[in-house]
């Protein structure tokens, strides 16, 4: 083995003099990426990182943060990105579980982390990309003998968001990351003429792997924005070709009067994922810009699984077709037998994109895979006769009321069409009689003037009585995490005693 599978593929297409990354007022060519990752790789080795070692990074988004990911892969290490919002108590769990050799953190966090670092070294990197790590790298060589790594070697461990029990570390191999990005480059027609607006965080697979791996593998360039800001994204559209975002990006951009056909004209592709994009947002976007959003579906453990097509119709409310190298089946939750088209079941996938299991957790790994190698996503989905897959919700969000199953999405879809409703989240709350009571949490915006009857009356003719909410709770906004996912567990917790 003489090559480093992921690193070499990421760096293969970029023309050395071509722009790879624009961030914080600095521009990096592909040649600069090679030089800078060499310097950082040298620093990592100096700090004791050996092939197979984990490098944990809890740092703000910056070019150096991205270069740190690439340098870690280049030294044969395993990159472990950590959400910048994690508290010390949460970090203690991740660090204890992953046992990194090195922790890279903001200078403000280093004292706190020192107490829970175990045997790991600590080095700093701040939001502007300076700190102990950058200082060490600055003096290093701009060449580095890239450490060979094969398809089954780990490139990263990403912890799941842990909404069901403890967070688990998905082991992402060189093969998984490289294969998924390669497939997406082709499917989404990325070339070295593309300029991607990158406004996602890079502690999560969407911003770190889907966005940057695809852009780099195509030899394209990225405009890094440290966080999402609708005005900045809008102004970058004039010199960009693609945007990858979560649904919130699109709803916030739609609130900008400056989002017009002309403003979006230079863009060839708008991609959405990580959380469901409302069909209405999809339609509004097409009406405003003339460019239908391409929605896709994936998860930390699998990378991307499905995508709407590039050429054929991008169907609102669906996540499209399985990727060419991904086998996808929808099965009955209890028997595991495939369901027919039009019926809801659990989505299972198999392909080179799927993780190698959970870090040091043989039990959870065994539970997540079927004997024939399919990974159980835990998402409920349905496939229509044309093959488009729709996500109906997470299995754990399924409501069982009076022994009957209610899929929240079906109820939400009806509520979302009602006048005055911005969006809704339907959850099950403990109920002495029904077990769980269907409850609608309805976002009406700041000036909403709407009653429970306005929601419930129109549903009488549209939904069977057991599916109709027993109560409606009005809010101005639904709680969301940084990736735009509605926090149903939080709503269930807050409203736990509603039916007491
Ligand atoms: P994460 O591991 O944080 O990337 O979250 C993965 C989960 O996000 C999936 O299992 C789905 O429940 C959800 N998800 C991702 N993309 C979509 C999408 N386009 N529509 C609906 N849910 C999605």
PDB file of N, CA, C and O in Angstrom, residues 368-423:
ATOM      1  N   UNK A 368     -27.385  -2.766  14.930  1.00  0.00           N
ATOM      2  CA  UNK A 368     -27.648  -1.836  13.823  1.00  0.00           C
ATOM      3  C   UNK A 368     -27.626  -2.510  12.449  1.00  0.00           C
ATOM      4  O   UNK A 368     -28.109  -1.936  11.478  1.00  0.00           O
ATOM      5  N   UNK A 369     -27.031  -3.699  12.370  1.00  0.00           N
ATOM      6  CA  UNK A 369     -26.917  -4.363  11.070  1.00  0.00           C
ATOM      7  C   UNK A 369     -27.745  -5.650  11.033  1.00  0.00           C
ATOM      8  O   UNK A 369     -27.783  -6.400  12.010  1.00  0.00           O
ATOM      9  N   UNK A 370     -28.372  -5.917   9.892  1.00  0.00           N
ATOM     10  CA  UNK A 370     -29.030  -7.207   9.646  1.00  0.00           C
ATOM     11  C   UNK A 370     -27.940  -8.225   9.297  1.00  0.00           C
ATOM     12  O   UNK A 370     -26.853  -7.837   8.837  1.00  0.00           O
ATOM     13  N   UNK A 371     -28.235  -9.515   9.424  1.00  0.00           N
ATOM     14  CA  UNK A 371     -27.216 -10.521   9.083  1.00  0.00           C
ATOM     15  C   UNK A 371     -26.709 -10.402   7.647  1.00  0.00           C
ATOM     16  O   UNK A 371     -25.556 -10.739   7.364  1.00  0.00           O
ATOM     17  N   UNK A 372     -27.530  -9.885   6.727  1.00  0.00           N
ATOM     18  CA  UNK A 372     -27.061  -9.757   5.339  1.00  0.00           C
ATOM     19  C   UNK A 372     -26.356  -8.428   5.078  1.00  0.00           C
ATOM     20  O   UNK A 372     -26.145  -8.041   3.925  1.00  0.00           O
ATOM     21  N   UNK A 373     -26.011  -7.718   6.144  1.00  0.00           N
ATOM     22  CA  UNK A 373     -25.165  -6.530   5.985  1.00  0.00           C
ATOM     23  C   UNK A 373     -25.917  -5.224   5.841  1.00  0.00           C
ATOM     24  O   UNK A 373     -25.297  -4.158   5.764  1.00  0.00           O
ATOM     25  N   UNK A 374     -27.246  -5.258   5.760  1.00  0.00           N
ATOM     26  CA  UNK A 374     -27.995  -3.992   5.650  1.00  0.00           C
ATOM     27  C   UNK A 374     -27.964  -3.244   6.983  1.00  0.00           C
ATOM     28  O   UNK A 374     -28.080  -3.858   8.054  1.00  0.00           O
ATOM     29  N   UNK A 375     -27.808  -1.947   6.901  1.00  0.00           N
ATOM     30  CA  UNK A 375     -27.782  -1.077   8.087  1.00  0.00           C
ATOM     31  C   UNK A 375     -29.203  -0.557   8.332  1.00  0.00           C
ATOM     32  O   UNK A 375     -29.868  -0.062   7.422  1.00  0.00           O
ATOM     33  N   UNK A 376     -29.640  -0.693   9.567  1.00  0.00           N
ATOM     34  CA  UNK A 376     -31.000  -0.264   9.923  1.00  0.00           C
ATOM     35  C   UNK A 376     -30.941   1.221  10.307  1.00  0.00           C
ATOM     36  O   UNK A 376     -30.393   1.572  11.348  1.00  0.00           O
ATOM     37  N   UNK A 377     -31.507   2.077   9.439  1.00  0.00           N
ATOM     38  CA  UNK A 377     -31.354   3.517   9.677  1.00  0.00           C
ATOM     39  C   UNK A 377     -32.205   4.022  10.838  1.00  0.00           C
ATOM     40  O   UNK A 377     -31.890   5.032  11.446  1.00  0.00           O
ATOM     41  N   UNK A 378     -33.327   3.339  11.099  1.00  0.00           N
ATOM     42  CA  UNK A 378     -34.248   3.842  12.121  1.00  0.00           C
ATOM     43  C   UNK A 378     -35.190   4.902  11.569  1.00  0.00           C
ATOM     44  O   UNK A 378     -36.090   5.364  12.263  1.00  0.00           O
ATOM     45  N   UNK A 379     -35.004   5.282  10.307  1.00  0.00           N
ATOM     46  CA  UNK A 379     -35.930   6.229   9.676  1.00  0.00           C
ATOM     47  C   UNK A 379     -37.073   5.456   9.053  1.00  0.00           C
ATOM     48  O   UNK A 379     -36.874   4.388   8.466  1.00  0.00           O
ATOM     49  N   UNK A 380     -38.265   6.041   9.169  1.00  0.00           N
ATOM     50  CA  UNK A 380     -39.420   5.426   8.521  1.00  0.00           C
ATOM     51  C   UNK A 380     -39.601   6.090   7.166  1.00  0.00           C
ATOM     52  O   UNK A 380     -39.501   7.315   7.054  1.00  0.00           O
ATOM     53  N   UNK A 381     -39.843   5.257   6.159  1.00  0.00           N
ATOM     54  CA  UNK A 381     -39.974   5.828   4.826  1.00  0.00           C
ATOM     55  C   UNK A 381     -40.980   5.074   4.000  1.00  0.00           C
ATOM     56  O   UNK A 381     -41.495   4.018   4.397  1.00  0.00           O
ATOM     57  N   UNK A 382     -41.256   5.637   2.829  1.00  0.00           N
ATOM     58  CA  UNK A 382     -42.198   5.022   1.898  1.00  0.00           C
ATOM     59  C   UNK A 382     -41.688   5.315   0.490  1.00  0.00           C
ATOM     60  O   UNK A 382     -41.091   6.375   0.252  1.00  0.00           O
ATOM     61  N   UNK A 383     -41.893   4.330  -0.402  1.00  0.00           N
ATOM     62  CA  UNK A 383     -41.440   4.527  -1.781  1.00  0.00           C
ATOM     63  C   UNK A 383     -42.663   4.569  -2.690  1.00  0.00           C
ATOM     64  O   UNK A 383     -43.552   3.730  -2.536  1.00  0.00           O
ATOM     65  N   UNK A 384     -42.711   5.534  -3.603  1.00  0.00           N
ATOM     66  CA  UNK A 384     -43.884   5.580  -4.486  1.00  0.00           C
ATOM     67  C   UNK A 384     -43.624   4.734  -5.734  1.00  0.00           C
ATOM     68  O   UNK A 384     -42.542   4.171  -5.905  1.00  0.00           O
ATOM     69  N   UNK A 385     -44.626   4.663  -6.592  1.00  0.00           N
ATOM     70  CA  UNK A 385     -44.509   3.735  -7.727  1.00  0.00           C
ATOM     71  C   UNK A 385     -43.417   4.186  -8.704  1.00  0.00           C
ATOM     72  O   UNK A 385     -42.898   3.384  -9.464  1.00  0.00           O
ATOM     73  N   UNK A 386     -43.057   5.471  -8.670  1.00  0.00           N
ATOM     74  CA  UNK A 386     -41.986   5.934  -9.563  1.00  0.00           C
ATOM     75  C   UNK A 386     -40.609   5.754  -8.924  1.00  0.00           C
ATOM     76  O   UNK A 386     -39.588   6.059  -9.543  1.00  0.00           O
ATOM     77  N   UNK A 387     -40.573   5.281  -7.675  1.00  0.00           N
ATOM     78  CA  UNK A 387     -39.290   5.010  -7.020  1.00  0.00           C
ATOM     79  C   UNK A 387     -38.802   6.100  -6.084  1.00  0.00           C
ATOM     80  O   UNK A 387     -37.757   5.946  -5.442  1.00  0.00           O
ATOM     81  N   UNK A 388     -39.536   7.209  -6.009  1.00  0.00           N
ATOM     82  CA  UNK A 388     -39.113   8.294  -5.103  1.00  0.00           C
ATOM     83  C   UNK A 388     -39.368   7.863  -3.651  1.00  0.00           C
ATOM     84  O   UNK A 388     -40.451   7.385  -3.322  1.00  0.00           O
ATOM     85  N   UNK A 389     -38.375   8.096  -2.806  1.00  0.00           N
ATOM     86  CA  UNK A 389     -38.483   7.746  -1.393  1.00  0.00           C
ATOM     87  C   UNK A 389     -38.851   9.005  -0.601  1.00  0.00           C
ATOM     88  O   UNK A 389     -38.335  10.090  -0.885  1.00  0.00           O
ATOM     89  N   UNK A 390     -39.756   8.849   0.354  1.00  0.00           N
ATOM     90  CA  UNK A 390     -40.072   9.957   1.269  1.00  0.00           C
ATOM     91  C   UNK A 390     -39.775   9.501   2.686  1.00  0.00           C
ATOM     92  O   UNK A 390     -39.997   8.334   3.028  1.00  0.00           O
ATOM     93  N   UNK A 391     -39.283  10.423   3.501  1.00  0.00           N
ATOM     94  CA  UNK A 391     -39.029  10.112   4.909  1.00  0.00           C
ATOM     95  C   UNK A 391     -40.277  10.511   5.701  1.00  0.00           C
ATOM     96  O   UNK A 391     -40.762  11.637   5.582  1.00  0.00           O
ATOM     97  N   UNK A 392     -40.765   9.577   6.489  1.00  0.00           N
ATOM     98  CA  UNK A 392     -42.005   9.827   7.232  1.00  0.00           C
ATOM     99  C   UNK A 392     -41.683  10.224   8.671  1.00  0.00           C
ATOM    100  O   UNK A 392     -42.540  10.704   9.402  1.00  0.00           O
ATOM    101  N   UNK A 393     -40.451  10.021   9.083  1.00  0.00           N
ATOM    102  CA  UNK A 393     -40.074  10.392  10.449  1.00  0.00           C
ATOM    103  C   UNK A 393     -39.111   9.380  11.015  1.00  0.00           C
ATOM    104  O   UNK A 393     -38.785   8.379  10.368  1.00  0.00           O
ATOM    105  N   UNK A 394     -38.636   9.649  12.213  1.00  0.00           N
ATOM    106  CA  UNK A 394     -37.781   8.683  12.900  1.00  0.00           C
ATOM    107  C   UNK A 394     -38.681   7.633  13.540  1.00  0.00           C
ATOM    108  O   UNK A 394     -39.769   7.961  14.015  1.00  0.00           O
ATOM    109  N   UNK A 395     -38.219   6.390  13.592  1.00  0.00           N
ATOM    110  CA  UNK A 395     -38.999   5.323  14.204  1.00  0.00           C
ATOM    111  C   UNK A 395     -39.440   5.682  15.610  1.00  0.00           C
ATOM    112  O   UNK A 395     -40.578   5.433  16.004  1.00  0.00           O
ATOM    113  N   UNK A 396     -38.549   6.328  16.355  1.00  0.00           N
ATOM    114  CA  UNK A 396     -38.869   6.628  17.750  1.00  0.00           C
ATOM    115  C   UNK A 396     -39.920   7.735  17.864  1.00  0.00           C
ATOM    116  O   UNK A 396     -40.482   7.946  18.918  1.00  0.00           O
ATOM    117  N   UNK A 397     -40.180   8.454  16.786  1.00  0.00           N
ATOM    118  CA  UNK A 397     -41.199   9.503  16.816  1.00  0.00           C
ATOM    119  C   UNK A 397     -42.593   8.971  16.482  1.00  0.00           C
ATOM    120  O   UNK A 397     -43.575   9.697  16.574  1.00  0.00           O
ATOM    121  N   UNK A 398     -42.625   7.698  16.072  1.00  0.00           N
ATOM    122  CA  UNK A 398     -43.917   7.082  15.780  1.00  0.00           C
ATOM    123  C   UNK A 398     -44.800   7.157  17.030  1.00  0.00           C
ATOM    124  O   UNK A 398     -44.340   6.899  18.135  1.00  0.00           O
ATOM    125  N   UNK A 399     -46.068   7.501  16.843  1.00  0.00           N
ATOM    126  CA  UNK A 399     -46.977   7.614  17.992  1.00  0.00           C
ATOM    127  C   UNK A 399     -47.886   6.378  18.006  1.00  0.00           C
ATOM    128  O   UNK A 399     -48.427   5.995  16.962  1.00  0.00           O
ATOM    129  N   UNK A 400     -48.005   5.781  19.166  1.00  0.00           N
ATOM    130  CA  UNK A 400     -48.938   4.657  19.281  1.00  0.00           C
ATOM    131  C   UNK A 400     -50.036   5.083  20.245  1.00  0.00           C
ATOM    132  O   UNK A 400     -49.798   5.286  21.438  1.00  0.00           O
ATOM    133  N   UNK A 401     -51.228   5.285  19.707  1.00  0.00           N
ATOM    134  CA  UNK A 401     -52.330   5.813  20.506  1.00  0.00           C
ATOM    135  C   UNK A 401     -53.488   4.827  20.455  1.00  0.00           C
ATOM    136  O   UNK A 401     -53.928   4.444  19.355  1.00  0.00           O
ATOM    137  N   UNK A 402     -53.874   4.361  21.612  1.00  0.00           N
ATOM    138  CA  UNK A 402     -54.935   3.349  21.653  1.00  0.00           C
ATOM    139  C   UNK A 402     -54.575   2.134  20.816  1.00  0.00           C
ATOM    140  O   UNK A 402     -55.429   1.512  20.190  1.00  0.00           O
ATOM    141  N   UNK A 403     -53.277   1.813  20.752  1.00  0.00           N
ATOM    142  CA  UNK A 403     -52.827   0.636  20.007  1.00  0.00           C
ATOM    143  C   UNK A 403     -52.691   0.880  18.507  1.00  0.00           C
ATOM    144  O   UNK A 403     -52.306  -0.008  17.766  1.00  0.00           O
ATOM    145  N   UNK A 404     -52.988   2.097  18.057  1.00  0.00           N
ATOM    146  CA  UNK A 404     -52.898   2.377  16.619  1.00  0.00           C
ATOM    147  C   UNK A 404     -51.691   3.260  16.311  1.00  0.00           C
ATOM    148  O   UNK A 404     -51.372   4.170  17.083  1.00  0.00           O
ATOM    149  N   UNK A 405     -51.050   2.972  15.169  1.00  0.00           N
ATOM    150  CA  UNK A 405     -49.869   3.749  14.788  1.00  0.00           C
ATOM    151  C   UNK A 405     -50.262   5.053  14.093  1.00  0.00           C
ATOM    152  O   UNK A 405     -51.068   5.039  13.165  1.00  0.00           O
ATOM    153  N   UNK A 406     -49.649   6.123  14.522  1.00  0.00           N
ATOM    154  CA  UNK A 406     -49.841   7.400  13.825  1.00  0.00           C
ATOM    155  C   UNK A 406     -48.466   7.909  13.405  1.00  0.00           C
ATOM    156  O   UNK A 406     -47.560   8.036  14.243  1.00  0.00           O
ATOM    157  N   UNK A 407     -48.322   8.161  12.104  1.00  0.00           N
ATOM    158  CA  UNK A 407     -47.068   8.694  11.603  1.00  0.00           C
ATOM    159  C   UNK A 407     -47.155  10.219  11.646  1.00  0.00           C
ATOM    160  O   UNK A 407     -47.983  10.812  10.947  1.00  0.00           O
ATOM    161  N   UNK A 408     -46.330  10.860  12.470  1.00  0.00           N
ATOM    162  CA  UNK A 408     -46.455  12.300  12.664  1.00  0.00           C
ATOM    163  C   UNK A 408     -46.487  13.093  11.359  1.00  0.00           C
ATOM    164  O   UNK A 408     -47.239  14.039  11.212  1.00  0.00           O
ATOM    165  N   UNK A 409     -45.677  12.657  10.399  1.00  0.00           N
ATOM    166  CA  UNK A 409     -45.563  13.413   9.142  1.00  0.00           C
ATOM    167  C   UNK A 409     -46.920  13.584   8.455  1.00  0.00           C
ATOM    168  O   UNK A 409     -47.222  14.633   7.885  1.00  0.00           O
ATOM    169  N   UNK A 410     -47.729  12.532   8.498  1.00  0.00           N
ATOM    170  CA  UNK A 410     -49.031  12.588   7.830  1.00  0.00           C
ATOM    171  C   UNK A 410     -49.897  13.698   8.443  1.00  0.00           C
ATOM    172  O   UNK A 410     -50.573  14.445   7.726  1.00  0.00           O
ATOM    173  N   UNK A 411     -49.852  13.800   9.765  1.00  0.00           N
ATOM    174  CA  UNK A 411     -50.666  14.813  10.452  1.00  0.00           C
ATOM    175  C   UNK A 411     -50.051  16.202  10.216  1.00  0.00           C
ATOM    176  O   UNK A 411     -50.755  17.173   9.950  1.00  0.00           O
ATOM    177  N   UNK A 412     -48.720  16.263  10.295  1.00  0.00           N
ATOM    178  CA  UNK A 412     -48.031  17.549  10.085  1.00  0.00           C
ATOM    179  C   UNK A 412     -48.320  18.095   8.687  1.00  0.00           C
ATOM    180  O   UNK A 412     -48.555  19.289   8.511  1.00  0.00           O
ATOM    181  N   UNK A 413     -48.298  17.219   7.707  1.00  0.00           N
ATOM    182  CA  UNK A 413     -48.525  17.663   6.332  1.00  0.00           C
ATOM    183  C   UNK A 413     -49.888  18.328   6.195  1.00  0.00           C
ATOM    184  O   UNK A 413     -50.030  19.349   5.520  1.00  0.00           O
ATOM    185  N   UNK A 414     -50.912  17.758   6.849  1.00  0.00           N
ATOM    186  CA  UNK A 414     -52.261  18.355   6.797  1.00  0.00           C
ATOM    187  C   UNK A 414     -52.284  19.698   7.528  1.00  0.00           C
ATOM    188  O   UNK A 414     -52.831  20.676   7.026  1.00  0.00           O
ATOM    189  N   UNK A 415     -51.691  19.729   8.704  1.00  0.00           N
ATOM    190  CA  UNK A 415     -51.719  20.968   9.485  1.00  0.00           C
ATOM    191  C   UNK A 415     -50.974  22.084   8.760  1.00  0.00           C
ATOM    192  O   UNK A 415     -51.403  23.241   8.740  1.00  0.00           O
ATOM    193  N   UNK A 416     -49.858  21.724   8.127  1.00  0.00           N
ATOM    194  CA  UNK A 416     -49.014  22.739   7.481  1.00  0.00           C
ATOM    195  C   UNK A 416     -49.723  23.459   6.339  1.00  0.00           C
ATOM    196  O   UNK A 416     -49.314  24.551   5.943  1.00  0.00           O
ATOM    197  N   UNK A 417     -50.777  22.841   5.794  1.00  0.00           N
ATOM    198  CA  UNK A 417     -51.479  23.503   4.682  1.00  0.00           C
ATOM    199  C   UNK A 417     -52.497  24.527   5.197  1.00  0.00           C
ATOM    200  O   UNK A 417     -53.056  25.284   4.413  1.00  0.00           O
ATOM    201  N   UNK A 418     -52.765  24.559   6.510  1.00  0.00           N
ATOM    202  CA  UNK A 418     -53.825  25.426   7.030  1.00  0.00           C
ATOM    203  C   UNK A 418     -53.368  26.884   7.091  1.00  0.00           C
ATOM    204  O   UNK A 418     -52.198  27.165   7.368  1.00  0.00           O
ATOM    205  N   UNK A 419     -54.298  27.821   6.860  1.00  0.00           N
ATOM    206  CA  UNK A 419     -53.926  29.234   6.877  1.00  0.00           C
ATOM    207  C   UNK A 419     -53.350  29.656   8.225  1.00  0.00           C
ATOM    208  O   UNK A 419     -53.846  29.219   9.269  1.00  0.00           O
ATOM    209  N   UNK A 420     -52.308  30.447   8.195  1.00  0.00           N
ATOM    210  CA  UNK A 420     -51.730  30.976   9.430  1.00  0.00           C
ATOM    211  C   UNK A 420     -50.678  30.071  10.042  1.00  0.00           C
ATOM    212  O   UNK A 420     -49.957  30.477  10.952  1.00  0.00           O
ATOM    213  N   UNK A 421     -50.560  28.834   9.533  1.00  0.00           N
ATOM    214  CA  UNK A 421     -49.584  27.904  10.104  1.00  0.00           C
ATOM    215  C   UNK A 421     -48.256  28.054   9.369  1.00  0.00           C
ATOM    216  O   UNK A 421     -48.217  28.007   8.138  1.00  0.00           O
ATOM    217  N   UNK A 422     -47.168  28.236  10.131  1.00  0.00           N
ATOM    218  CA  UNK A 422     -45.843  28.266   9.514  1.00  0.00           C
ATOM    219  C   UNK A 422     -45.348  26.826   9.345  1.00  0.00           C
ATOM    220  O   UNK A 422     -44.950  26.404   8.274  1.00  0.00           O
ATOM    221  N   UNK A 423     -45.391  26.072  10.428  1.00  0.00           N
ATOM    222  CA  UNK A 423     -45.036  24.654  10.386  1.00  0.00           C
ATOM    223  C   UNK A 423     -45.503  24.000  11.665  1.00  0.00           C
ATOM    224  O   UNK A 423     -45.967  24.675  12.594  1.00  0.00           O
TER     225      UNK A 423
END
